[in-house]
Short mmCIF file of C-alpha atoms in Angstrom, two decimals:
data_model
loop_
_atom_site.label_atom_id
_atom_site.label_comp_id
_atom_site.label_asym_id
_atom_site.label_seq_id
_atom_site.Cartn_x
_atom_site.Cartn_y
_atom_site.Cartn_z
CA MET A 1 5.08 33.67 0.80
CA SER A 2 2.42 32.59 3.21
CA SER A 3 0.19 35.15 4.83
CA ASN A 4 2.45 35.54 7.83
CA ALA A 5 5.22 36.73 5.53
CA GLY A 6 3.66 40.14 5.17
CA GLU A 7 3.67 40.56 8.94
CA ASN A 8 7.41 40.09 9.21
CA SER A 9 9.78 43.02 9.12
CA GLU A 10 11.36 44.00 5.84
CA PRO A 11 14.35 41.70 5.08
CA GLU A 12 17.75 43.25 5.48
CA ALA A 13 19.25 44.59 2.28
CA GLU A 14 21.91 41.88 2.21
CA TYR A 15 19.20 39.25 1.78
CA SER A 16 17.28 41.05 -0.96
CA ALA A 17 17.27 39.73 -4.50
CA PRO A 18 19.57 41.73 -6.79
CA SER A 19 17.82 44.79 -8.20
CA VAL A 20 17.35 45.00 -11.96
CA ASP A 21 17.45 48.79 -11.60
CA SER A 22 21.14 48.94 -10.68
CA PRO A 23 24.20 47.97 -12.80
CA GLU A 24 25.59 45.87 -9.93
CA GLY A 25 22.28 44.07 -9.48
CA ARG A 26 22.00 43.26 -13.18
CA LYS A 27 25.60 42.00 -13.17
CA THR A 28 24.87 39.73 -10.20
CA ILE A 29 21.77 38.30 -11.88
CA ARG A 30 23.70 37.65 -15.10
CA ARG A 31 26.35 35.80 -13.11
CA ALA A 32 23.67 33.77 -11.32
CA ILE A 33 22.09 32.88 -14.66
CA GLY A 34 25.46 31.80 -16.05
CA ALA A 35 26.36 29.77 -12.96
CA SER A 36 23.00 28.00 -13.03
CA ALA A 37 22.65 27.46 -16.76
CA ILE A 38 26.14 26.11 -17.46
CA GLY A 39 25.52 22.98 -15.40
CA ASN A 40 22.19 22.44 -17.08
CA ALA A 41 23.81 22.96 -20.48
CA THR A 42 26.52 20.41 -19.62
CA GLU A 43 23.90 17.89 -18.50
CA TRP A 44 21.85 18.27 -21.64
CA TYR A 45 24.89 18.43 -23.88
CA ASP A 46 25.58 14.87 -22.77
CA TYR A 47 21.98 13.82 -23.42
CA GLY A 48 22.10 15.47 -26.85
CA VAL A 49 25.35 13.76 -27.80
CA TYR A 50 24.18 10.38 -26.54
CA SER A 51 20.81 10.53 -28.26
CA VAL A 52 22.20 11.44 -31.69
CA ALA A 53 25.25 9.17 -31.37
CA VAL A 54 23.16 6.16 -30.35
CA THR A 55 24.01 4.28 -33.57
CA TYR A 56 27.74 4.69 -32.84
CA ILE A 57 27.24 3.68 -29.21
CA THR A 58 25.35 0.58 -30.37
CA ALA A 59 28.06 -0.42 -32.83
CA ASN A 60 30.91 0.06 -30.33
CA PHE A 61 29.34 -1.31 -27.14
CA PHE A 62 26.25 -3.42 -27.86
CA SER A 63 25.67 -6.32 -30.21
CA GLY A 64 21.97 -6.61 -29.37
CA GLY A 65 20.80 -3.55 -31.33
CA THR A 66 19.62 0.00 -30.66
CA VAL A 67 17.19 -0.99 -27.94
CA TRP A 68 20.15 -1.88 -25.68
CA ALA A 69 21.75 1.52 -26.15
CA LEU A 70 18.41 3.17 -25.36
CA ALA A 71 18.02 0.92 -22.31
CA THR A 72 21.44 2.09 -21.10
CA PHE A 73 20.19 5.66 -21.47
CA ALA A 74 17.22 4.70 -19.27
CA ILE A 75 19.38 2.89 -16.69
CA SER A 76 21.12 6.12 -15.73
CA PHE A 77 17.74 7.45 -14.61
CA LEU A 78 17.30 4.69 -12.05
CA VAL A 79 19.86 6.33 -9.77
CA ARG A 80 18.57 9.87 -10.22
CA PRO A 81 16.12 9.49 -7.31
CA LEU A 82 19.04 8.31 -5.16
CA GLY A 83 20.93 11.42 -6.20
CA GLY A 84 17.92 13.54 -5.27
CA LEU A 85 17.65 11.83 -1.88
CA VAL A 86 21.34 12.52 -1.15
CA TRP A 87 21.97 15.90 -2.75
CA GLY A 88 18.59 17.53 -2.03
CA PRO A 89 18.66 17.40 1.79
CA LEU A 90 22.38 18.27 1.73
CA GLY A 91 21.61 21.32 -0.41
CA ASP A 92 19.03 22.46 2.14
CA ARG A 93 21.44 21.88 4.99
CA LEU A 94 24.85 22.94 3.60
CA GLY A 95 23.82 25.35 0.86
CA ARG A 96 22.98 25.34 -2.83
CA LYS A 97 26.43 26.45 -3.98
CA ALA A 98 28.42 23.69 -2.25
CA VAL A 99 26.35 20.88 -3.70
CA LEU A 100 26.24 22.37 -7.20
CA ALA A 101 30.05 22.55 -7.27
CA LEU A 102 30.25 18.79 -6.65
CA THR A 103 27.51 17.76 -9.05
CA ILE A 104 28.95 19.55 -12.06
CA VAL A 105 32.38 17.99 -11.48
CA MET A 106 30.89 14.49 -11.33
CA MET A 107 28.69 15.06 -14.34
CA ALA A 108 31.33 16.54 -16.63
CA GLY A 109 33.94 14.05 -15.45
CA SER A 110 31.85 10.96 -16.16
CA THR A 111 30.82 12.29 -19.59
CA THR A 112 34.48 12.88 -20.47
CA VAL A 113 35.50 9.37 -19.40
CA ILE A 114 32.85 7.85 -21.69
CA GLY A 115 34.82 9.35 -24.58
CA LEU A 116 37.91 7.44 -23.40
CA LEU A 117 36.32 4.00 -22.93
CA PRO A 118 37.68 1.04 -24.96
CA ASN A 119 34.96 -0.61 -27.05
CA PHE A 120 33.53 -4.12 -26.98
CA ASP A 121 36.12 -5.49 -29.42
CA VAL A 122 38.92 -4.48 -27.05
CA ILE A 123 37.69 -5.43 -23.57
CA GLY A 124 34.52 -7.42 -24.21
CA TYR A 125 31.65 -7.10 -21.78
CA TRP A 126 33.65 -4.72 -19.60
CA ALA A 127 32.91 -2.06 -22.23
CA PRO A 128 29.11 -1.95 -21.84
CA GLY A 129 29.54 -2.56 -18.10
CA LEU A 130 31.75 0.51 -17.67
CA LEU A 131 29.46 2.56 -19.91
CA ILE A 132 26.49 1.66 -17.75
CA PHE A 133 28.46 2.53 -14.59
CA LEU A 134 29.40 5.96 -15.96
CA ARG A 135 25.82 6.61 -17.04
CA MET A 136 24.77 5.84 -13.48
CA VAL A 137 27.34 8.30 -12.12
CA GLN A 138 25.86 10.87 -14.47
CA GLY A 139 22.39 10.05 -13.22
CA PHE A 140 23.45 10.32 -9.57
CA SER A 141 25.01 13.75 -10.10
CA THR A 142 22.09 14.96 -12.22
CA GLY A 143 19.81 14.01 -9.32
CA GLY A 144 21.21 17.04 -7.50
CA GLU A 145 22.22 19.27 -10.39
CA TYR A 146 18.92 20.21 -11.96
CA GLY A 147 16.91 20.81 -8.79
CA GLY A 148 19.78 22.76 -7.29
CA ALA A 149 20.31 24.92 -10.36
CA ALA A 150 16.59 25.74 -10.59
CA THR A 151 16.44 26.54 -6.88
CA PHE A 152 19.59 28.68 -7.14
CA MET A 153 18.14 30.65 -10.05
CA ALA A 154 14.71 31.08 -8.44
CA GLU A 155 16.18 32.33 -5.17
CA TYR A 156 18.38 34.88 -6.93
CA SER A 157 15.53 36.25 -9.07
CA PRO A 158 13.33 39.24 -8.14
CA ASP A 159 9.84 37.98 -7.33
CA LYS A 160 8.05 39.72 -10.19
CA LYS A 161 10.62 38.58 -12.78
CA ARG A 162 11.20 35.01 -11.59
CA GLY A 163 9.59 33.56 -14.71
CA PHE A 164 11.73 35.64 -17.06
CA PHE A 165 15.08 35.03 -15.36
CA GLY A 166 14.29 31.42 -14.53
CA SER A 167 13.56 30.71 -18.19
CA PHE A 168 17.25 31.14 -18.99
CA LEU A 169 17.98 27.93 -17.11
CA GLU A 170 15.90 26.13 -19.73
CA PHE A 171 17.58 28.20 -22.44
CA GLY A 172 20.75 26.49 -21.17
CA THR A 173 18.97 23.12 -21.42
CA LEU A 174 18.22 23.59 -25.10
CA PHE A 175 21.59 25.22 -25.78
CA GLY A 176 23.34 22.14 -24.42
CA PHE A 177 21.13 19.85 -26.46
CA VAL A 178 21.59 21.91 -29.66
CA LEU A 179 25.34 22.10 -29.07
CA GLY A 180 25.61 18.33 -28.67
CA THR A 181 23.44 17.63 -31.70
CA ALA A 182 25.15 20.21 -33.92
CA PHE A 183 28.62 19.09 -32.90
CA VAL A 184 27.89 15.48 -33.89
CA LEU A 185 26.33 16.60 -37.18
CA VAL A 186 29.19 18.93 -38.18
CA LEU A 187 31.82 16.42 -37.11
CA SER A 188 30.21 13.64 -39.15
CA LEU A 189 30.11 15.90 -42.22
CA ILE A 190 33.80 16.78 -41.78
CA ILE A 191 35.34 13.37 -41.08
CA GLY A 192 32.76 11.05 -42.60
CA GLU A 193 30.63 8.20 -41.30
CA ASP A 194 33.41 5.59 -41.18
CA ALA A 195 35.67 7.79 -39.06
CA MET A 196 32.76 8.69 -36.79
CA MET A 197 32.02 5.02 -36.22
CA ALA A 198 35.67 4.18 -35.54
CA TRP A 199 36.81 7.06 -33.31
CA GLY A 200 35.06 10.33 -34.07
CA TRP A 201 32.11 9.63 -31.77
CA ARG A 202 34.48 10.07 -28.81
CA ILE A 203 35.31 13.73 -29.51
CA PRO A 204 31.92 15.22 -28.52
CA PHE A 205 32.04 13.45 -25.14
CA LEU A 206 35.51 14.89 -24.45
CA LEU A 207 34.18 18.44 -24.89
CA ALA A 208 32.34 18.05 -21.57
CA ALA A 209 35.65 18.57 -19.72
CA PRO A 210 36.13 22.27 -20.58
CA MET A 211 32.40 22.90 -20.15
CA GLY A 212 32.60 21.49 -16.63
CA LEU A 213 35.66 23.60 -15.77
CA ILE A 214 33.85 26.76 -16.91
CA GLY A 215 30.88 25.80 -14.75
CA VAL A 216 33.03 25.23 -11.67
CA TYR A 217 34.70 28.61 -12.19
CA LEU A 218 31.42 30.50 -12.57
CA ARG A 219 29.89 28.87 -9.51
CA SER A 220 32.98 29.50 -7.37
CA LYS A 221 32.54 33.24 -7.99
CA MET A 222 28.99 33.37 -6.62
CA GLU A 223 27.75 33.67 -3.04
CA ASP A 224 25.00 31.31 -1.97
CA THR A 225 21.49 32.62 -2.62
CA PRO A 226 20.15 35.51 -0.51
CA VAL A 227 17.15 33.37 0.48
CA PHE A 228 19.34 30.55 1.79
CA ARG A 229 21.73 32.90 3.59
CA GLU A 230 18.81 34.56 5.34
CA MET A 231 17.53 31.21 6.61
CA GLU A 232 21.04 30.16 7.62
CA ASP A 233 21.76 33.35 9.55
CA THR A 234 18.42 33.26 11.34
CA GLN A 235 19.00 29.58 12.21
CA GLN A 236 15.78 28.37 10.58
CA LEU A 237 17.44 25.55 8.62
CA GLU A 238 16.99 21.89 9.45
CA GLN A 239 19.69 20.67 11.82
CA SER A 240 20.30 17.50 9.78
CA ALA A 241 19.68 16.27 6.26
CA THR A 242 17.60 13.35 7.54
CA GLY A 243 15.49 15.72 9.63
CA GLY A 244 14.78 17.81 6.55
CA LEU A 245 13.78 14.72 4.58
CA LYS A 246 11.37 13.59 7.31
CA ASP A 247 9.87 17.07 7.51
CA LEU A 248 9.45 17.13 3.75
CA VAL A 249 7.54 13.84 3.55
CA MET A 250 5.37 14.39 6.63
CA ARG A 251 4.37 18.03 6.04
CA TYR A 252 4.58 18.59 2.31
CA TRP A 253 3.27 15.42 0.68
CA ARG A 254 0.57 17.33 -1.20
CA PRO A 255 2.98 19.53 -3.21
CA LEU A 256 5.19 16.48 -3.70
CA LEU A 257 2.33 14.62 -5.42
CA ALA A 258 1.16 17.66 -7.39
CA MET A 259 4.62 18.40 -8.69
CA GLY A 260 5.12 14.73 -9.52
CA GLY A 261 2.09 14.80 -11.81
CA LEU A 262 3.39 17.86 -13.65
CA VAL A 263 6.83 16.25 -14.04
CA VAL A 264 5.25 13.17 -15.64
CA ALA A 265 3.76 15.38 -18.37
CA LEU A 266 6.89 17.51 -18.65
CA ASN A 267 9.40 14.72 -19.03
CA VAL A 268 7.47 12.22 -21.11
CA THR A 269 7.06 15.08 -23.58
CA ASN A 270 10.67 16.17 -23.10
CA TYR A 271 12.34 12.82 -23.69
CA THR A 272 9.92 11.80 -26.42
CA LEU A 273 10.50 15.02 -28.37
CA LEU A 274 14.14 15.85 -27.64
CA THR A 275 15.83 12.52 -26.96
CA TYR A 276 13.87 9.89 -28.87
CA MET A 277 13.03 12.00 -31.94
CA PRO A 278 16.32 11.46 -33.85
CA THR A 279 15.96 7.69 -33.44
CA TYR A 280 12.27 7.87 -34.40
CA LEU A 281 12.95 9.87 -37.56
CA GLU A 282 15.76 7.56 -38.67
CA THR A 283 14.40 4.14 -37.78
CA GLN A 284 10.64 4.59 -38.10
CA ILE A 285 10.10 7.01 -41.01
CA ASN A 286 13.45 6.40 -42.78
CA MET A 287 14.81 9.93 -42.68
CA SER A 288 18.55 10.28 -43.23
CA LYS A 289 20.73 10.79 -40.17
CA ASP A 290 21.93 14.21 -41.31
CA GLY A 291 18.36 15.22 -42.19
CA SER A 292 17.02 14.21 -38.79
CA LEU A 293 19.78 16.08 -36.95
CA LEU A 294 19.27 19.21 -39.03
CA LEU A 295 15.53 19.08 -38.32
CA ILE A 296 16.09 18.77 -34.58
CA ILE A 297 18.55 21.67 -34.55
CA ILE A 298 16.18 24.00 -36.43
CA GLY A 299 13.26 23.09 -34.17
CA GLU A 300 15.28 23.57 -30.99
CA LEU A 301 16.62 26.94 -32.14
CA CYS A 302 13.02 28.06 -32.59
CA MET A 303 12.25 26.83 -29.07
CA MET A 304 15.23 28.73 -27.66
CA ALA A 305 14.05 31.96 -29.28
CA ILE A 306 10.66 31.65 -27.59
CA ILE A 307 11.73 30.63 -24.07
CA PRO A 308 12.54 34.08 -22.57
CA PHE A 309 9.31 35.59 -23.94
CA SER A 310 7.26 32.69 -22.58
CA GLY A 311 8.91 33.03 -19.16
CA SER A 312 8.20 36.77 -19.12
CA ILE A 313 4.55 36.22 -20.04
CA SER A 314 4.17 33.82 -17.11
CA ASP A 315 5.17 36.66 -14.76
CA LYS A 316 2.14 38.61 -16.02
CA VAL A 317 -0.57 35.98 -16.54
CA GLY A 318 0.60 33.34 -14.02
CA ARG A 319 2.14 29.87 -14.23
CA ARG A 320 -1.09 27.87 -14.17
CA PRO A 321 -2.57 29.38 -17.37
CA MET A 322 0.71 28.72 -19.19
CA TRP A 323 0.75 25.08 -18.13
CA ALA A 324 -2.91 24.65 -19.06
CA VAL A 325 -2.35 26.03 -22.58
CA SER A 326 0.68 23.79 -23.07
CA LEU A 327 -0.91 20.59 -21.79
CA ILE A 328 -4.21 21.02 -23.66
CA GLY A 329 -2.36 22.09 -26.81
CA LEU A 330 -0.17 18.98 -26.76
CA ILE A 331 -3.17 16.70 -26.22
CA VAL A 332 -4.96 18.23 -29.21
CA ALA A 333 -1.95 18.50 -31.55
CA ALA A 334 0.00 15.29 -30.83
CA ILE A 335 -1.74 12.93 -33.27
CA PRO A 336 -2.06 15.31 -36.26
CA MET A 337 1.55 16.52 -35.84
CA TYR A 338 2.95 12.96 -35.72
CA MET A 339 0.88 12.09 -38.79
CA LEU A 340 2.36 15.16 -40.50
CA MET A 341 5.88 14.00 -39.60
CA GLY A 342 5.41 10.90 -41.77
CA THR A 343 4.96 12.99 -44.93
CA GLY A 344 8.60 14.03 -45.33
CA PHE A 345 11.20 16.52 -44.12
CA VAL A 346 9.03 19.63 -44.33
CA GLY A 347 6.09 17.93 -42.63
CA ALA A 348 8.37 16.53 -39.94
CA LEU A 349 9.89 19.98 -39.35
CA ILE A 350 6.47 21.62 -38.99
CA GLY A 351 5.20 18.84 -36.72
CA PHE A 352 8.26 18.95 -34.47
CA ALA A 353 8.22 22.76 -34.33
CA VAL A 354 4.54 22.93 -33.35
CA LEU A 355 4.93 20.33 -30.59
CA GLY A 356 8.18 21.94 -29.47
CA ILE A 357 6.63 25.40 -29.17
CA LEU A 358 3.69 24.00 -27.17
CA TYR A 359 6.15 22.18 -24.92
CA VAL A 360 8.31 25.31 -24.42
CA ILE A 361 5.37 27.06 -22.77
CA GLN A 362 5.65 24.73 -19.76
CA LEU A 363 9.42 24.26 -20.02
CA SER A 364 10.04 27.99 -19.66
CA THR A 365 8.27 28.15 -16.29
CA ILE A 366 9.94 25.21 -14.50
CA SER A 367 12.39 27.31 -12.49
CA ALA A 368 9.61 29.66 -11.43
CA THR A 369 6.93 27.05 -10.73
CA PHE A 370 8.56 24.11 -8.97
CA PRO A 371 10.84 25.83 -6.40
CA ALA A 372 7.90 28.02 -5.30
CA MET A 373 5.92 24.92 -4.32
CA PHE A 374 8.11 24.37 -1.23
CA PRO A 375 9.46 26.54 1.63
CA THR A 376 13.16 27.39 1.79
CA GLN A 377 14.26 24.76 4.33
CA VAL A 378 13.05 21.82 2.19
CA ARG A 379 13.00 23.46 -1.26
CA TYR A 380 16.09 21.80 -2.74
CA ALA A 381 15.09 18.37 -1.43
CA GLY A 382 11.44 18.75 -2.44
CA PHE A 383 12.36 19.71 -5.98
CA ALA A 384 15.22 17.23 -6.44
CA ILE A 385 13.48 14.17 -5.01
CA THR A 386 10.10 14.70 -6.69
CA TYR A 387 11.56 15.68 -10.03
CA ASN A 388 13.98 12.77 -10.20
CA VAL A 389 11.59 10.05 -9.00
CA ALA A 390 9.02 11.02 -11.63
CA THR A 391 11.71 11.48 -14.28
CA ALA A 392 13.29 8.10 -13.55
CA ILE A 393 10.00 6.25 -13.89
CA PHE A 394 8.45 8.10 -16.81
CA GLY A 395 11.04 10.37 -18.44
CA GLY A 396 14.24 8.41 -18.90
CA THR A 397 12.30 5.32 -19.94
CA ALA A 398 10.33 7.18 -22.64
CA PRO A 399 12.72 6.47 -25.57
CA ALA A 400 12.89 2.73 -24.80
CA VAL A 401 9.12 2.51 -24.13
CA ASN A 402 8.29 4.27 -27.38
CA GLU A 403 10.70 2.12 -29.39
CA GLY A 404 9.51 -1.09 -27.75
CA LEU A 405 5.81 -0.33 -28.24
CA ILE A 406 6.31 0.64 -31.87
CA ASP A 407 8.21 -2.61 -32.48
CA ALA A 408 5.46 -4.60 -30.76
CA THR A 409 2.47 -2.91 -32.41
CA GLY A 410 3.82 -1.42 -35.62
CA ASN A 411 1.90 1.78 -34.80
CA LEU A 412 3.99 4.87 -35.57
CA LEU A 413 1.63 7.06 -33.51
CA ILE A 414 2.69 5.45 -30.21
CA PRO A 415 4.79 8.52 -29.18
CA ALA A 416 1.71 10.75 -29.69
CA PHE A 417 -0.49 8.48 -27.57
CA TYR A 418 2.14 8.28 -24.83
CA MET A 419 2.56 12.06 -24.79
CA MET A 420 -1.20 12.62 -24.63
CA ALA A 421 -1.62 10.24 -21.68
CA ALA A 422 1.16 12.01 -19.78
CA CYS A 423 -0.39 15.42 -20.43
CA ILE A 424 -3.73 14.22 -19.09
CA VAL A 425 -1.92 13.26 -15.86
CA GLY A 426 -0.41 16.77 -15.82
CA LEU A 427 -3.81 18.43 -16.23
CA ILE A 428 -5.16 16.50 -13.25
CA ALA A 429 -2.15 17.52 -11.13
CA LEU A 430 -2.47 21.16 -12.22
CA LYS A 431 -5.78 21.42 -10.35
CA PHE A 432 -3.84 21.06 -7.08
CA VAL A 433 -1.01 23.48 -7.88
CA PRO A 434 -1.31 27.00 -6.37
CA GLU A 435 -0.53 30.12 -8.37
CA THR A 436 2.70 31.67 -7.08
CA ALA A 437 3.60 34.19 -9.78
CA GLY A 438 4.75 37.39 -8.07
CA ALA A 439 4.88 35.76 -4.62
CA SER A 440 7.92 35.90 -2.37
CA ILE A 441 9.65 32.56 -1.83
CA ARG A 442 11.42 33.66 1.35
CA GLY A 443 10.93 32.05 4.70
CA SER A 444 9.76 28.77 6.17
CA GLU A 445 6.20 28.61 4.81
CA ILE A 446 4.86 27.60 1.39
CA PRO A 447 4.42 30.67 -0.84
CA THR A 448 0.82 31.77 -0.95
CA SER A 449 -1.63 31.36 -3.82
CA GLU A 450 -3.45 34.60 -3.04
CA ILE A 451 -0.83 37.07 -4.20
CA ALA A 452 -1.89 39.13 -7.20
CA VAL A 453 0.13 38.62 -10.34
CA VAL A 454 -0.43 42.01 -11.89
CA GLY A 455 0.06 45.21 -9.96
CA GLY A 456 2.34 43.85 -7.23
CA SER A 457 1.67 42.98 -3.60
CA GLU A 458 3.29 42.72 -0.26
CA GLY A 459 4.93 39.48 -1.34
CA SER A 460 6.60 41.00 -4.37
CA LYS A 461 9.68 42.41 -2.70
CA GLY A 462 13.07 42.64 -4.26
#
């Protein structure tokens, strides 16, 4: 927290982060991790299913080819900033828990309905129209889901272990993506390609319903975060959502811009590697569909295994060094790894794994880095708005941009060039991001950059 934080009296026990030294504290943290990660897993389960089922989506809804299905994927991102503008200030005013309960219902519900939609042959242009509408509902709910879940997890975590516990939110991200990808792969092997094209593609979307119900249950069992409750009880919250938004833009424009630069690097890499990769492997280097899905699953399982360790390391060495290693590593490795991918399955697996591991280094620190860039009263809004604006412009459009540029130029290294450019933007932004590892994120001031990472400090309470 800022320097004045150390001058304040010790927070009451009821507002302290759960202690990892007590059984009850560990149980509370596990429940917070589950409540946060399940929504993220549901969100990314949908993205995983959609990205690997894009050929089925194209055949059932679009006659203009794969690019239209990818464009529909991108369209959902256009409303994510609107979701951030609505849900973020509400989350800072009404609480993290209340908003997260609504967003997971909308997200899981719209994903489920996609699995029930009639196709183009049945209702004509209503089919792609309804699909686009449901993708926009998903985008609107996601605009509040991710920022809220990361904020919820960060505010429940002890200061000196925020990187470790926060990394499990991203474990949920990859779990959802792996689950969606694996489900489509196994289902296609069981029922065959013809059945998948006719009706089987619907089944993975329907699985979102029970995932959403589990998420609602887990979140209903949690109190709001200790950090938010402290601000609420001491009447330091904004009196209106619009007042919080004005305060955010007027007072905190510097962290907004800095975070935006990091999100450009994060999500161009994210959607190029995780979402566009199956299409790239199948359409550009002629890998079989089953082969491409198996490759993605193996690579993502490796990433999942590394995430908690990477998050824990960031608690010791800091967030900035982790981001620097990731960004520089991706810039250096992008071209040779994409060239390696063109040599066959083994080369593609190695190339994807290397880029994925470099990417995980920044992915694992999101929940520890971004929420700590804003004070409590505008934290949800600051995260949600910045993250979703940058993601809408650069992240969700990445698959369509990559596909379009490859079609226009014939250059199969376009995804590497695009990733490198985004990481250069991230390196520039990183210069303006303070180090907050070990700092308290309580109170109404931006967490300080002077708190020591190793050895503890006055800001490392809880």
